[in-house]
CSV table of N, CA, C and O in Angstrom, one decimal:
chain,number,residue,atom,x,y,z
M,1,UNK,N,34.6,33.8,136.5
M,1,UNK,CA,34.7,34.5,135.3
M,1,UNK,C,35.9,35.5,135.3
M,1,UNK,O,36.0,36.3,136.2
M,2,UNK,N,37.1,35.4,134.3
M,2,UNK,CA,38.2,35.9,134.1
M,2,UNK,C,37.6,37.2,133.7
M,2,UNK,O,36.9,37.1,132.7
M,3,UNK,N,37.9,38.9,134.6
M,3,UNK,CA,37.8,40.0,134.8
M,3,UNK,C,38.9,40.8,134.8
M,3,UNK,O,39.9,40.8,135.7
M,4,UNK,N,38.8,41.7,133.6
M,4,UNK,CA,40.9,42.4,133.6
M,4,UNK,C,40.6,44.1,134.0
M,4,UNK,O,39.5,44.5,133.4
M,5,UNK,N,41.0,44.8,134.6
M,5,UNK,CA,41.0,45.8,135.1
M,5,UNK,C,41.7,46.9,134.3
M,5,UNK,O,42.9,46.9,134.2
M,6,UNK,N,41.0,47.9,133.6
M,6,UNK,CA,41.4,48.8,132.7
M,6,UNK,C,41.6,50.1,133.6
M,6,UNK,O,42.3,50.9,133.1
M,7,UNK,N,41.1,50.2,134.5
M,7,UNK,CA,41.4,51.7,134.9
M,7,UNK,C,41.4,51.6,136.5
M,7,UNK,O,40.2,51.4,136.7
M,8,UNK,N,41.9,51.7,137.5
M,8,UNK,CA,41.1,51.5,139.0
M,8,UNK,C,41.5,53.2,140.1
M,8,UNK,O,42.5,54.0,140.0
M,9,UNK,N,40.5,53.3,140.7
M,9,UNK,CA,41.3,54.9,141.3
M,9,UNK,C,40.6,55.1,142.9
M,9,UNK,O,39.4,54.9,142.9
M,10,UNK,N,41.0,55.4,143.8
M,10,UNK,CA,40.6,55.0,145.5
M,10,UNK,C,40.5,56.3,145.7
M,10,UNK,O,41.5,56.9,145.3
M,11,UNK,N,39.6,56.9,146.1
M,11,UNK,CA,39.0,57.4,147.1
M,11,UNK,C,38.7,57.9,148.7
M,11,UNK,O,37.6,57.4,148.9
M,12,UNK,N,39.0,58.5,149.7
M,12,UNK,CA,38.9,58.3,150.8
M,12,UNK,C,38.0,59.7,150.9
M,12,UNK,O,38.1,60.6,150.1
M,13,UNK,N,36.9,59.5,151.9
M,13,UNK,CA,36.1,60.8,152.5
M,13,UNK,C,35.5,60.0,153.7
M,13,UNK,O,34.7,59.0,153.9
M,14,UNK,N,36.3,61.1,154.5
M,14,UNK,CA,36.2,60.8,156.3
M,14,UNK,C,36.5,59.4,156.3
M,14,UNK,O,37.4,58.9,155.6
M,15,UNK,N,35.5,58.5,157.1
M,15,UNK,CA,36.1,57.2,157.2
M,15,UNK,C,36.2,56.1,156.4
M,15,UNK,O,36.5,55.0,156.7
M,16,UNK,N,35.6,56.6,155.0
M,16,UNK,CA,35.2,55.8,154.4
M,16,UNK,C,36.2,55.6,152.9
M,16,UNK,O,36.6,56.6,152.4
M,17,UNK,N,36.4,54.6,152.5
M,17,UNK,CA,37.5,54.3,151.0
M,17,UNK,C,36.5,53.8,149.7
M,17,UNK,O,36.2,52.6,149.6
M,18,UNK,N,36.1,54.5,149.1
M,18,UNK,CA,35.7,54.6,147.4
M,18,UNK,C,36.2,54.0,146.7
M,18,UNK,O,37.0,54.6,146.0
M,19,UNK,N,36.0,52.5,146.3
M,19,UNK,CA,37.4,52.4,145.5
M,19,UNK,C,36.1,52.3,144.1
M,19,UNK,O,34.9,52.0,144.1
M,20,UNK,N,37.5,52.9,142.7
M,20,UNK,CA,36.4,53.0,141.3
M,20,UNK,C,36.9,51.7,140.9
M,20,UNK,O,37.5,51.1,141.8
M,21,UNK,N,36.7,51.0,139.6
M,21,UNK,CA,37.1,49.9,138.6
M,21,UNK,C,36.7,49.7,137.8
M,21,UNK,O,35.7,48.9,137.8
M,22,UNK,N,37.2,50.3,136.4
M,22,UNK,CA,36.3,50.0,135.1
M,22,UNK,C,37.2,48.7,134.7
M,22,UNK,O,38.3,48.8,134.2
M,23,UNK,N,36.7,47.7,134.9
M,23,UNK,CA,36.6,46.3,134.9
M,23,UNK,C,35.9,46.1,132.8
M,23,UNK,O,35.3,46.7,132.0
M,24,UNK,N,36.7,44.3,132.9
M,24,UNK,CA,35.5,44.1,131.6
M,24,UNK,C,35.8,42.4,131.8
M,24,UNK,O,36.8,42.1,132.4
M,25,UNK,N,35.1,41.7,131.6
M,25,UNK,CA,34.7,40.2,131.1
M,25,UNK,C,34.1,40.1,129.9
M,25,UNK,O,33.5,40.9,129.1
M,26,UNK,N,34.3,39.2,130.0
M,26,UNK,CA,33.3,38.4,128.0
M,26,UNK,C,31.9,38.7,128.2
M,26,UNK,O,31.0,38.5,127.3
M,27,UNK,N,31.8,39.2,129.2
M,27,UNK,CA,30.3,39.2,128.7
M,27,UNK,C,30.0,41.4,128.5
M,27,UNK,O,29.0,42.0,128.4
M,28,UNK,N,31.4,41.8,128.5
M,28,UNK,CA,31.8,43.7,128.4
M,28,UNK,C,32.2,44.2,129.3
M,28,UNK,O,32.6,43.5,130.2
M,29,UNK,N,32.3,45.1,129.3
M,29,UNK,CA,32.9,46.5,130.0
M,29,UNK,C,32.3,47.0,131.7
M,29,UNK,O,31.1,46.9,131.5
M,30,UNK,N,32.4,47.3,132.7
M,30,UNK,CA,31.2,47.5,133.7
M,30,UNK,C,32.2,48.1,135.1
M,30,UNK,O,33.2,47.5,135.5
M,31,UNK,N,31.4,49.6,135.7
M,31,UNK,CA,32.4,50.1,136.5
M,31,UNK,C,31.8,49.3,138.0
M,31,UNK,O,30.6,49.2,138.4
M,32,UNK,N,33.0,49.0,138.4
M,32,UNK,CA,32.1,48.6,140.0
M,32,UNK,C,32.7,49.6,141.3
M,32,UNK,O,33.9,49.8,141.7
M,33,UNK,N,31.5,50.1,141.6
M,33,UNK,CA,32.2,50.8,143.0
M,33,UNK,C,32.1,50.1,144.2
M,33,UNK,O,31.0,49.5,144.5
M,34,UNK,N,33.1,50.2,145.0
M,34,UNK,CA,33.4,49.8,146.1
M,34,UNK,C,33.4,50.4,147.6
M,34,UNK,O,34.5,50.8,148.0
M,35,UNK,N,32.4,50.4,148.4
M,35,UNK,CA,32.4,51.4,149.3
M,35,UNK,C,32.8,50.7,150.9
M,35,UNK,O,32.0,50.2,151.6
M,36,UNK,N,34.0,50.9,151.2
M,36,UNK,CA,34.9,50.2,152.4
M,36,UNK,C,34.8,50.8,153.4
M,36,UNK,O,35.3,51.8,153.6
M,37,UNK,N,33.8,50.1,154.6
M,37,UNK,CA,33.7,50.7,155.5
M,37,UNK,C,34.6,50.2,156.3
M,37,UNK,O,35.5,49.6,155.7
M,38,UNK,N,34.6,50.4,158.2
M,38,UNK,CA,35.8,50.6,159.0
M,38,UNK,C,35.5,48.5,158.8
M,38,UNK,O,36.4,47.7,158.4
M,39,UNK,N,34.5,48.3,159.2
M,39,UNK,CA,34.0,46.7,159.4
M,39,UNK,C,33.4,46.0,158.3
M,39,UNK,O,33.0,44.8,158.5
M,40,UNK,N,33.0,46.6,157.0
M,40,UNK,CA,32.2,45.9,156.2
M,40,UNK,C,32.2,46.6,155.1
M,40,UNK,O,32.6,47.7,155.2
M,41,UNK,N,31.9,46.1,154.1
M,41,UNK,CA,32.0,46.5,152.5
M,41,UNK,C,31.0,46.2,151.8
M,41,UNK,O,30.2,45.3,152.1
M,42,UNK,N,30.9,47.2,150.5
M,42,UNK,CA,29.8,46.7,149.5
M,42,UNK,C,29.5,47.2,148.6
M,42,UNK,O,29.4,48.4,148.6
M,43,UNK,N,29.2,46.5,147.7
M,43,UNK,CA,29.5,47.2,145.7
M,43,UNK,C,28.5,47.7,145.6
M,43,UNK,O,27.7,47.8,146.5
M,44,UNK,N,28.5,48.1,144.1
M,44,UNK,CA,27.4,48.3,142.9
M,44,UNK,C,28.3,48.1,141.6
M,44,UNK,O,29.5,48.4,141.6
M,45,UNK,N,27.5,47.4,140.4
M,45,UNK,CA,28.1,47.2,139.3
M,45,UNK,C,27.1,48.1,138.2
M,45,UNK,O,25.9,47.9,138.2
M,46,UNK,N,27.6,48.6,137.7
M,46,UNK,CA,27.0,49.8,136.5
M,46,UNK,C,27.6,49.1,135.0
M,46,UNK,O,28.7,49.4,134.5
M,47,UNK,N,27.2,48.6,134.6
M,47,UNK,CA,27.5,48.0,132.8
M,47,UNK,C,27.5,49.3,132.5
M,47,UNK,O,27.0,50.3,133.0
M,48,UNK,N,28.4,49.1,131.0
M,48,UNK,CA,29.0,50.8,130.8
M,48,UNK,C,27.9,51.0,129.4
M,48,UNK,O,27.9,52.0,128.6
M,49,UNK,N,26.8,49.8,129.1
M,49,UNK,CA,25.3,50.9,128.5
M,49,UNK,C,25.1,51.6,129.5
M,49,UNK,O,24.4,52.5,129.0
M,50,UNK,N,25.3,51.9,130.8
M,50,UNK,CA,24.3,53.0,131.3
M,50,UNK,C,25.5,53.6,132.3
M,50,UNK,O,25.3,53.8,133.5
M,51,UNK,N,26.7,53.8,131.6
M,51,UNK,CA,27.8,54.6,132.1
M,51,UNK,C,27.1,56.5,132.1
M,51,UNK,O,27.3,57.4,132.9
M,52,UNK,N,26.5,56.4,130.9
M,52,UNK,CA,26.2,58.1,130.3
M,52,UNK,C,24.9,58.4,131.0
M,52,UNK,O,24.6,59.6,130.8
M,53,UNK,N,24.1,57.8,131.6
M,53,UNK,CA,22.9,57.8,132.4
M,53,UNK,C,23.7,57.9,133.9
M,53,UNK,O,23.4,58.9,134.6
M,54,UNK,N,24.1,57.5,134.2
M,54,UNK,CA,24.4,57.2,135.4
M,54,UNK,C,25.6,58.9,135.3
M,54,UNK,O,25.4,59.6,136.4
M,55,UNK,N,26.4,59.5,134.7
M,55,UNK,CA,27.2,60.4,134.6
M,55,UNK,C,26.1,61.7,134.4
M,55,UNK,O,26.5,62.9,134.8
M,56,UNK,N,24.9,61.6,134.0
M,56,UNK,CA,23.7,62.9,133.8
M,56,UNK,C,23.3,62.9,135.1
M,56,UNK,O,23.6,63.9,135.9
M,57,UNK,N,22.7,61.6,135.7
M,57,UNK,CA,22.6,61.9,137.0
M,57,UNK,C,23.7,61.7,138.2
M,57,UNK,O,23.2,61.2,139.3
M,58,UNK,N,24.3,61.9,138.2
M,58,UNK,CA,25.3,62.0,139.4
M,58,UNK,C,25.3,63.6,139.0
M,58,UNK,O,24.8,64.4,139.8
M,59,UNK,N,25.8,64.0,138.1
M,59,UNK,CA,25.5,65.9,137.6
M,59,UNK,C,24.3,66.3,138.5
M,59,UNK,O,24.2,66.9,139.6
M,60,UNK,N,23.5,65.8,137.7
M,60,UNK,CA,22.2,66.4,138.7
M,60,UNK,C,21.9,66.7,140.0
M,60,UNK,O,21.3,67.7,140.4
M,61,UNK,N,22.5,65.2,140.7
M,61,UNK,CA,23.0,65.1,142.3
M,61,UNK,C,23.7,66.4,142.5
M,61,UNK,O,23.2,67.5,142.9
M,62,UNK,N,25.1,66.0,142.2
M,62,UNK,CA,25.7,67.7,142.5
M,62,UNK,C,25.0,68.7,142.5
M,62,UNK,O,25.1,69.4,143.5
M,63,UNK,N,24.4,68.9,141.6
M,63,UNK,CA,24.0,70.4,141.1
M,63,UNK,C,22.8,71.1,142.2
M,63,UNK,O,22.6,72.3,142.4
M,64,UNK,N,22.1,69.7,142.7
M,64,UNK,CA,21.1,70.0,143.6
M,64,UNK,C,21.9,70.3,144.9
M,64,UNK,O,21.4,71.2,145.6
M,65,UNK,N,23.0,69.6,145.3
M,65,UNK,CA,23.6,69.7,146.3
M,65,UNK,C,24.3,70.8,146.9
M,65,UNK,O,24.4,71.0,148.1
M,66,UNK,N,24.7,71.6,145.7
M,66,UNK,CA,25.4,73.0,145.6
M,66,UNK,C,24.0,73.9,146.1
M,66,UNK,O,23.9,74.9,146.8
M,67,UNK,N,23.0,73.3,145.5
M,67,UNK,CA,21.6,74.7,145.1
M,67,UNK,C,20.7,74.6,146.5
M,67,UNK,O,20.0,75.6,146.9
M,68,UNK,N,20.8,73.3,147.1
M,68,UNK,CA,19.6,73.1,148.1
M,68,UNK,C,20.5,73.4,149.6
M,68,UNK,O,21.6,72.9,149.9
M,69,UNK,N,19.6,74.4,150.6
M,69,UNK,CA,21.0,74.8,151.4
M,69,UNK,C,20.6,73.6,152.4
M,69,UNK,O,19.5,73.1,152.5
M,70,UNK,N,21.9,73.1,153.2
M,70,UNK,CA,22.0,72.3,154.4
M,70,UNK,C,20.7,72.9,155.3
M,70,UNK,O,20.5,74.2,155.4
M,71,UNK,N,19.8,71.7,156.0
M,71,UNK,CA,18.7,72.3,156.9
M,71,UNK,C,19.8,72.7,158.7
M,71,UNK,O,21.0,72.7,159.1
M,72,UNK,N,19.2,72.9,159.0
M,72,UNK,CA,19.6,73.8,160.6
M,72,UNK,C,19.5,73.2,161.6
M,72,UNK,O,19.8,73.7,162.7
C-alpha cells in the first residue's frame, strides 16, 4: 500500500533513535513511531482518530514523571 510522508522528525536519547512519521494511505492519516535499537527495531502505529487521546496521555505521563520522585 502506497504511504506518503507528511511530516518525519528523529530523535536520539542515550542509545536509542526515535524516529516520528505522520504518514497517510487511502485508508488516512497515522503517526508511526519507530524505536531503533543498537541490533533491533520496532514500531507502533497510532491512527490520527486517537492522535488527541494519545497527546492527554503522554501529558499525564510527564506530569507524573516530574511529580513522582526517582526511588533510591
Amino acid at each position: 500500500m502506497q504511504e506518503d510522508t507528511l511530516k518525519a522528525h528523529e530523535l536520539q536519547v542515550e542509545r536509542k533513535t526515535f524516529v516520528f512519521l505522520l504518514r497517510e494511505n487511502s485508508r488516512g492519516r497515522f503517526l508511526r513511531i519507530i524505536e531503533q535499537g543498537e541490533n533491533k527495531s520496532a514500531s507502533v502505529i497510532i491512527p490520527s482518530a486517537g492522535l488527541n487521546e494519545f497527546k492527554k496521555l503522554l501529558a499525564e505521563m510527564l506530569k507524573a514523571a516530574d511529580e513522582i520522585p526517582p526511588k533510591q
